[in-house]
Coordinates of C-alpha atoms in Angstrom, one line a residue:
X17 CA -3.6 63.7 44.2
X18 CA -0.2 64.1 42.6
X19 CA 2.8 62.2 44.0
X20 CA 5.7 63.9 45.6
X21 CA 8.9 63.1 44.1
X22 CA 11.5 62.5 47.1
X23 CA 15.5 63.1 45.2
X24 CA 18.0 61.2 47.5
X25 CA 21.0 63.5 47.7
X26 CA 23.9 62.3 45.4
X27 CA 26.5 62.2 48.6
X28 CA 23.7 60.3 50.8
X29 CA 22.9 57.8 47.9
X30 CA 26.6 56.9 47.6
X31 CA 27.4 56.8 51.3
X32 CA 24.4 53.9 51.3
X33 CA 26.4 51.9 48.5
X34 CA 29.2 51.8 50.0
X35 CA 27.8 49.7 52.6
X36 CA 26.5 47.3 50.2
X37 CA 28.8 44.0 48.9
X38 CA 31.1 44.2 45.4
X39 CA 28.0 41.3 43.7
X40 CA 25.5 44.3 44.2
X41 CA 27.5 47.2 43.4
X42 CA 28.5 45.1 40.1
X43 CA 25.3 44.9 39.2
X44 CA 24.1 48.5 39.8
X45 CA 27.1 49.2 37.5
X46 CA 24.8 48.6 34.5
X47 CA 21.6 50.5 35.3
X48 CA 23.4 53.8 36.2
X49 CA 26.7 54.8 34.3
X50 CA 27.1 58.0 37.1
X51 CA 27.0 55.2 39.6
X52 CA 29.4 52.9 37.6
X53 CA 32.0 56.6 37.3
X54 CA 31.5 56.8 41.4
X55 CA 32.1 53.5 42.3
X56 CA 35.8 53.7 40.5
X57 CA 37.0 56.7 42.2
X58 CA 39.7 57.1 45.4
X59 CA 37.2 57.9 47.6
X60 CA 34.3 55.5 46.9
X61 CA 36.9 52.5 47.3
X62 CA 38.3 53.6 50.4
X63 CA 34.9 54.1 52.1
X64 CA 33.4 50.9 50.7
X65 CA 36.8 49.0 52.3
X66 CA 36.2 50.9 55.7
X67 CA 33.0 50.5 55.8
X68 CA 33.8 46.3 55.5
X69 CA 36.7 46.9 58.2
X70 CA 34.9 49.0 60.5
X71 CA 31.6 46.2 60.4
X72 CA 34.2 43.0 60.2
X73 CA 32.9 41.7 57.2
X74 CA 35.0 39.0 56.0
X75 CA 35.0 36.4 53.4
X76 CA 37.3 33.4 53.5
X77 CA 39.0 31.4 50.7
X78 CA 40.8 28.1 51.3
X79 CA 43.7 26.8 49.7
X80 CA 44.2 23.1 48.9
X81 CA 45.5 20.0 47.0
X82 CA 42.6 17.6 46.7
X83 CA 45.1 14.9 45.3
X84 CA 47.3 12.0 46.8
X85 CA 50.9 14.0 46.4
X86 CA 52.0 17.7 47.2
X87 CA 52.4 18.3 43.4
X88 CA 48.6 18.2 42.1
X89 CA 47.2 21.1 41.2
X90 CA 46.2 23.5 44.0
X91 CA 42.8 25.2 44.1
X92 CA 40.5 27.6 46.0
X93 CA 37.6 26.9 48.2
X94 CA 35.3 29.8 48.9
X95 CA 33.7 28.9 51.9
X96 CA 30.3 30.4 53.1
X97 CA 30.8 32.8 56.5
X98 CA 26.8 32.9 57.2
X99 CA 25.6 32.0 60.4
X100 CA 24.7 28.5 60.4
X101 CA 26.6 27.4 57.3
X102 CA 29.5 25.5 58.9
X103 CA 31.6 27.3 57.0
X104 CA 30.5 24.9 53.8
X105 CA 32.2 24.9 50.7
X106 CA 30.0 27.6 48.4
X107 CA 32.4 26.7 45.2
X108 CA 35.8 25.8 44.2
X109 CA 37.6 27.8 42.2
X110 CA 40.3 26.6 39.6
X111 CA 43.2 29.2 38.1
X112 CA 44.9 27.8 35.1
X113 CA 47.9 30.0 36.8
X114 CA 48.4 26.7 39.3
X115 CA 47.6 24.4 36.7
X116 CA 51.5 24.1 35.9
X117 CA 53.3 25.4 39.2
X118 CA 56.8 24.2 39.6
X119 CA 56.4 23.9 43.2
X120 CA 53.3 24.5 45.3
X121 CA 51.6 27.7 44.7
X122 CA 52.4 30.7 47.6
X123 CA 49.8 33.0 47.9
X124 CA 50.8 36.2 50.1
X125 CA 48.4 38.8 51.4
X126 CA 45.9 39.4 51.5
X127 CA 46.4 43.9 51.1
X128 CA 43.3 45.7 50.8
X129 CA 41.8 42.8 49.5
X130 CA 44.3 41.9 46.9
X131 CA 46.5 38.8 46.9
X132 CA 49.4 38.1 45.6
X133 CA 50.3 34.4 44.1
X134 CA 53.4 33.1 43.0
X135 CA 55.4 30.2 41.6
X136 CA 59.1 29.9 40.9
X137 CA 59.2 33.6 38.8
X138 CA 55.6 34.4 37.6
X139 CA 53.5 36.6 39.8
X140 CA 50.0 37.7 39.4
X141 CA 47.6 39.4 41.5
X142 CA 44.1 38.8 42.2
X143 CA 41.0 40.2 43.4
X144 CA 38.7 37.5 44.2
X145 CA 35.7 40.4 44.9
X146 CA 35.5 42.1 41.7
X147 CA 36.9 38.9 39.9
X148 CA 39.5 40.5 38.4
X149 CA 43.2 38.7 37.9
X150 CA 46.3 40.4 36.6
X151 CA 49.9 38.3 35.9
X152 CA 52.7 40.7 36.3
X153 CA 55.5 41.4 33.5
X154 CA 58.6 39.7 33.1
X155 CA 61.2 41.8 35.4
X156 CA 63.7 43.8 33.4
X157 CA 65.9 43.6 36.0
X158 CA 70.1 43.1 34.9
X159 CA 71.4 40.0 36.4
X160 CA 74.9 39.3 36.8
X161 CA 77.2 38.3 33.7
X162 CA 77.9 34.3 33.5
X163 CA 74.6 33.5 35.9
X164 CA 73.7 30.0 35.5
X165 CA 70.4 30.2 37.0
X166 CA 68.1 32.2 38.5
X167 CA 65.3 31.1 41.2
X168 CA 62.7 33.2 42.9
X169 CA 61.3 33.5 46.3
X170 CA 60.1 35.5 49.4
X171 CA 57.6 37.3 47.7
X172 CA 55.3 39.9 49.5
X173 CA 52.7 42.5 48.6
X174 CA 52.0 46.1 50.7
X175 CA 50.2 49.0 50.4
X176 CA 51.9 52.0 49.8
X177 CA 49.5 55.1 51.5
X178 CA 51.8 58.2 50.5
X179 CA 51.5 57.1 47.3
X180 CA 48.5 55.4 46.6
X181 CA 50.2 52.4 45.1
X182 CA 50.2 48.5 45.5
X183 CA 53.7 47.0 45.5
X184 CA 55.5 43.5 45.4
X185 CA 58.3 42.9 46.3
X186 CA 60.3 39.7 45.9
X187 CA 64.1 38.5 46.6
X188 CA 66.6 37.0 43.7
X189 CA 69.1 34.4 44.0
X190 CA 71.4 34.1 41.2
X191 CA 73.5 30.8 40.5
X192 CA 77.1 30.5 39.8
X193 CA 78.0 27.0 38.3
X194 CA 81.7 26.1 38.9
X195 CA 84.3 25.9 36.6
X196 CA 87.6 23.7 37.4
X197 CA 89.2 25.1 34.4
X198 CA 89.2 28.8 35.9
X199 CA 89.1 27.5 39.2
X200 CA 85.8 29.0 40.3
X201 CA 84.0 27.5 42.9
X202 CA 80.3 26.9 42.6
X203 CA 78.6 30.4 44.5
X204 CA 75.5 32.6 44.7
X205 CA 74.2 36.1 44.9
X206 CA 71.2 38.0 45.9
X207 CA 69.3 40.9 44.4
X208 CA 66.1 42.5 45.4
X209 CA 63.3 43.6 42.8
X210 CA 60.0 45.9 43.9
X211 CA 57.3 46.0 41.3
X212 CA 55.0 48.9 40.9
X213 CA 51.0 48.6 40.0
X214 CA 51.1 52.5 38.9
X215 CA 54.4 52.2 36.8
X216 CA 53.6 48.4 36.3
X217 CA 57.1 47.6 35.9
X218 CA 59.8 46.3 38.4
X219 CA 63.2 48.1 39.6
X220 CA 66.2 47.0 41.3
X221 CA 66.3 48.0 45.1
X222 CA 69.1 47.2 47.9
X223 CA 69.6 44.2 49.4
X224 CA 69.4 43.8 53.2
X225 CA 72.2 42.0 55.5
X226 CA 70.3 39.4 56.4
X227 CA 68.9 36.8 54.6
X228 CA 64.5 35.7 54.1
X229 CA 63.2 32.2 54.3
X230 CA 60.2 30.1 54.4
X231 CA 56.4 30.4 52.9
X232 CA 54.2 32.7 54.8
X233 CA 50.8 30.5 56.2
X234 CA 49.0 33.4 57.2
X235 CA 49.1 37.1 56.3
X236 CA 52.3 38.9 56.8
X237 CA 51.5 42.3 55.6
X238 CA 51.1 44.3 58.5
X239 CA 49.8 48.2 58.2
X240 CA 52.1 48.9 55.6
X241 CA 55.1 46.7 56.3
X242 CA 55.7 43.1 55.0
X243 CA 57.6 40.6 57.4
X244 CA 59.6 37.8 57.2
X245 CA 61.2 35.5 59.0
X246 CA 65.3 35.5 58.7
X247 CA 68.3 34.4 59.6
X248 CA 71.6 36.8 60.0
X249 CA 75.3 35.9 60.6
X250 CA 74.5 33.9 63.6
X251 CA 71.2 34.2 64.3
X252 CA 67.4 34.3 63.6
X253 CA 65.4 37.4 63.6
X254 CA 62.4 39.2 61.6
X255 CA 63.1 41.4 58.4
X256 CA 60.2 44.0 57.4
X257 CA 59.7 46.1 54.7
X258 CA 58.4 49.6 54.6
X259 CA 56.5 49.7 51.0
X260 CA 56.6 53.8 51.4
X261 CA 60.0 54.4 52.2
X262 CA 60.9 50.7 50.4
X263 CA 63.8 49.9 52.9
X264 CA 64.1 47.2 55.0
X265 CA 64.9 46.5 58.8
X266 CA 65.3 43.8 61.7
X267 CA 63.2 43.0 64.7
X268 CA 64.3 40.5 67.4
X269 CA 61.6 36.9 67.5
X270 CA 59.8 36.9 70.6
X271 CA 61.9 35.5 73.5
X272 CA 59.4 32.2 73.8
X273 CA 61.9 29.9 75.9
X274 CA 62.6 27.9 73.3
X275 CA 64.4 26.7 70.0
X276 CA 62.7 26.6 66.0
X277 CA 64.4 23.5 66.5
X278 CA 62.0 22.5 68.7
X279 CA 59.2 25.1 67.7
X280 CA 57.9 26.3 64.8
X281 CA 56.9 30.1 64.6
X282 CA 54.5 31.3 61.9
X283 CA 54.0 35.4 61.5
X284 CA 50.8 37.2 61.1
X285 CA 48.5 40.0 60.8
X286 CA 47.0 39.9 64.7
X287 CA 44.5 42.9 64.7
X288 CA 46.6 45.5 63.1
X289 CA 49.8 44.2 65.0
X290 CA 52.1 42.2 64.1
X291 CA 52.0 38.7 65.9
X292 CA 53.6 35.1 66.2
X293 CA 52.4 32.1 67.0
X294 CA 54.7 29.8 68.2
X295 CA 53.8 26.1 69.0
X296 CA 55.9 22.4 69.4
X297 CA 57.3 20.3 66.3
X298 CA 56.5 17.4 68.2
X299 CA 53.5 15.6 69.2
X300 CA 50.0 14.5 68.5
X301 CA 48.7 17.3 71.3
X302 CA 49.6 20.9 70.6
X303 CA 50.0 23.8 72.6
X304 CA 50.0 27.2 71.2
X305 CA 51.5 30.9 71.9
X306 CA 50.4 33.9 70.5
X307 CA 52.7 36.9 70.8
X308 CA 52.1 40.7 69.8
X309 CA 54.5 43.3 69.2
X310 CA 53.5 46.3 70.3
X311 CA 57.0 48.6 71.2
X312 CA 57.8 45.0 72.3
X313 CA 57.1 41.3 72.1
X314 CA 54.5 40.1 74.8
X315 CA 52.4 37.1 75.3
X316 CA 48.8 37.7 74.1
X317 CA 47.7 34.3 75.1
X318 CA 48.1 30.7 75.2
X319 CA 46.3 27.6 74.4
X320 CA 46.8 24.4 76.3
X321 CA 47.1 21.0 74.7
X322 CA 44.4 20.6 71.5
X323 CA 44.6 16.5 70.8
X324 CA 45.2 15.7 67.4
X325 CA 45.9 18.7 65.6
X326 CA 48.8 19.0 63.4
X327 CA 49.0 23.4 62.5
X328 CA 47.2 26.6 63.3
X329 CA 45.4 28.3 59.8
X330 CA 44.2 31.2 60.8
X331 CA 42.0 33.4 63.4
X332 CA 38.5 34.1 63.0
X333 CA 36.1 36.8 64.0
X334 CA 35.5 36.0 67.6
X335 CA 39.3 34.8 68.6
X336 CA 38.5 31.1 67.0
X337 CA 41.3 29.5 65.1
X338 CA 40.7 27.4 62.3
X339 CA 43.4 24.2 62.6
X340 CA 44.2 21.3 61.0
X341 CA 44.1 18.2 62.4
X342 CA 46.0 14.9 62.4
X343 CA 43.6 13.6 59.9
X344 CA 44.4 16.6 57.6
X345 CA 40.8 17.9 58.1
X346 CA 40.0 21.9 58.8
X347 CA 38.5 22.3 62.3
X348 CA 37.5 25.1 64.3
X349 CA 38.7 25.8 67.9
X350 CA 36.6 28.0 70.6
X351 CA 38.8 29.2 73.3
X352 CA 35.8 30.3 75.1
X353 CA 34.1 26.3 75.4
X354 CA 37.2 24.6 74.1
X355 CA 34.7 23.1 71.7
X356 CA 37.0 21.4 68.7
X357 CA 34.5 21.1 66.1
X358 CA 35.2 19.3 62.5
X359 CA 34.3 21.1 59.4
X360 CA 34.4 18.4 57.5
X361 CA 36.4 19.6 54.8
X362 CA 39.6 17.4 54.3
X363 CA 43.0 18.3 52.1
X364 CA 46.6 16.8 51.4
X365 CA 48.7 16.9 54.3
X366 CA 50.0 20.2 54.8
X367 CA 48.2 21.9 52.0
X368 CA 45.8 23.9 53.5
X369 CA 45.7 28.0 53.8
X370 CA 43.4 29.9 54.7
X371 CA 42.4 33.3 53.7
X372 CA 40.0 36.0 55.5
X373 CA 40.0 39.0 53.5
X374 CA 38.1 42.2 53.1
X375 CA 35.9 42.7 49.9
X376 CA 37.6 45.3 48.5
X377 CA 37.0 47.0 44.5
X378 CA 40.6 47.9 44.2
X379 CA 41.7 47.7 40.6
X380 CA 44.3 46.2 39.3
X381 CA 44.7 46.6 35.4
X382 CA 44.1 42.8 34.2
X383 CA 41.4 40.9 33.3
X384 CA 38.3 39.7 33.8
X385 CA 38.6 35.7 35.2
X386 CA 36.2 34.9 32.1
X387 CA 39.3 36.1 30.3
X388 CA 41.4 34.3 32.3
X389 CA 40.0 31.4 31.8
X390 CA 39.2 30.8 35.6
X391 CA 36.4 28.5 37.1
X392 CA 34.3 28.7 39.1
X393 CA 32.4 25.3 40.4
X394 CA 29.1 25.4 42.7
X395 CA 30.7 22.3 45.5
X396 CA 28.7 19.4 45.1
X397 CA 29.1 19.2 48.7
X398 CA 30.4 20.2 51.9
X399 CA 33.8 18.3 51.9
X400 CA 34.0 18.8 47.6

């Protein structure tokens, strides 16, 4: 009896793919070349990233300093998410970009899976799924005549949907030095660059009235918009960025009763929202606030008084927030037992960021991390 040959439609074959994770699809990449065409285009991409949205499938990297002082080199941690796992260290995974950082590596993001890293002026972006790492170009930008020096900072990355391109943006201060001869006094400006992955080049943009600070510690790309925390002529207040229109604008901080003299307040993705966490400078037990803005700022939740932690890291699937504690170790709280469980994964003080992203195959034009010269180590073990 002769067999029946069964042809999977094309459009049903690729809507199964999709739903399978960037190692497989990599592989498949090599036994089909119609495949390999399909996997690269709009569509495919965006179905395969909705398809990891829609089913919550997230992978995590954390970022650390293993040594005895805030200047050794910084690394990732790719830590396992399956059931059962603790959240063990898979491997470790060392980018000569940190390897000579003036300060410690920022890493913003993540956007569709991309990150964005950056250290005093160089920029890169990464895709930790497909493996694929890009450093951006020198900026072409004009400073001012007689600049002294130049220092960069505020860095974020977005998602531009109108135009189907992937933008950073990054803020410039330029350095006068004084000069008692002329009788100038020592002084400063600011300029704004925006760099384009399509035109992969950067361009001068306006500068806002008010002025960005700190390092974000979770994601601060937001639907669009990139956030940051600033301060204006007399007081503090949130600047965002629209990467389709590329103009910037203020929202009021949360009215949380209180002072960042007294409280810190960290920015982050919360659910498609923007949100801020806000919790006390001082004290071995912390309490902490989450706020949403939705039209307006209200209170999501609070959680009462966790002993020894230090800082919140990051929200997990089920509402859990990944902390670190007075012993500079990543734990995991459950709001739903208030079970503090250790992880057993340790850093330098105040190193630590974490990273849930989506596995994305977004590409971004650079090189393989082969190329790059970027390694990956299997962890010896859990706290490695």
């Amino acid at each position: 009896m002769s067999e029946t040959k069964v042809e999977v439609p094309e459009m049903v074959m690729l809507e199964i793919l999709s739903k399978l994770p960037v190692k497989s699809l990599t592989r498949f990449r090599c036994v089909c070349k119609p495949w390999c065409s399909s996997f690269q285009t709009p569509h495919f991409i965006t179905k395969h990233q909705q398809n990891n949205l829609h089913n919550n499938n997230l992978n995590l990297l954390l970022k650390r300093c293993q040594g005895n002082a805030r200047d050794d080199i910084y690394y990732f941690s790719q830590l396992s998410t399956e059931k059962g796992q603790n959240f063990s260290v898979q491997h470790n995974i060392h980018l000569p970009f940190f390897e000579d950082c003036w300060y410690a590596p920022v890493v913003s993001g993540p956007c569709n899976g991309l990150l964005c890293l950056h250290d005093a002026d160089k920029v890169a972006l990464w895709n930790p799924s497909t493996r694929e790492f890009k450093t951006l170009p020198q900026s072409t930008v004009q400073r001012p005549p007689s600049v002294d020096s130049t220092s960069f900072g505020c860095v974020g990355i977005g998602f531009d949907s109108q135009s189907g391109d992937y933008k950073v943006v990054r803020f410039v201060t330029n350095y006068f030095e004084e000069n008692e001869d002329e009788g100038l006094m020592g002084d400063w400006n600011h300029q704004v660059e925006l760099y384009s992955l399509k035109s992969d080049s950067w361009k001068e943009i306006s500068v806002p009235g008010v002025q960005p600070y700190g390092s974000p510690l979770f994601n601060n790309y937001v639907n669009g918009f990139y956030y940051w925390q600033a301060i204006g002529d007399s007081d503090y207040l949130i600047l965002s960025f629209d990467m389709v229109n590329e103009k910037f604008s203020a929202l009021p901080l949360p009215e949380f009763g209180g002072s960042l003299a007294e409280y810190y307040l960290e920015l982050l993705d919360f659910n498609g929202l923007l949100g801020a966490i806000v919790y006390p400078r001082e004290g071995t037990d912390k309490s902490f606030d989450l706020w949403v803005m939705n039209g307006s700022w209200t209170k999501q939740f609070s959680i009462e008084s966790l002993p020894r932690v230090e800082r919140p890291l990051g929200f997990w699937k089920n509402g859990e927030l990944f902390l670190e504690s007075s012993d500079h170790e990543l734990v995991l709280f459950d709001p739903s037992t208030r079970e503090l469980k250790s992880l057993g994964i340790h850093a330098y003080r105040e190193t630590m960021q974490i990273i849930a992203y989506v596995e994305s195959l977004v590409p971004i034009n650079g090189r393989s991390e082969r190329e790059e010269l970027i390694i990956r180590r299997p962890a010896g073990d859990a706290s490695d």
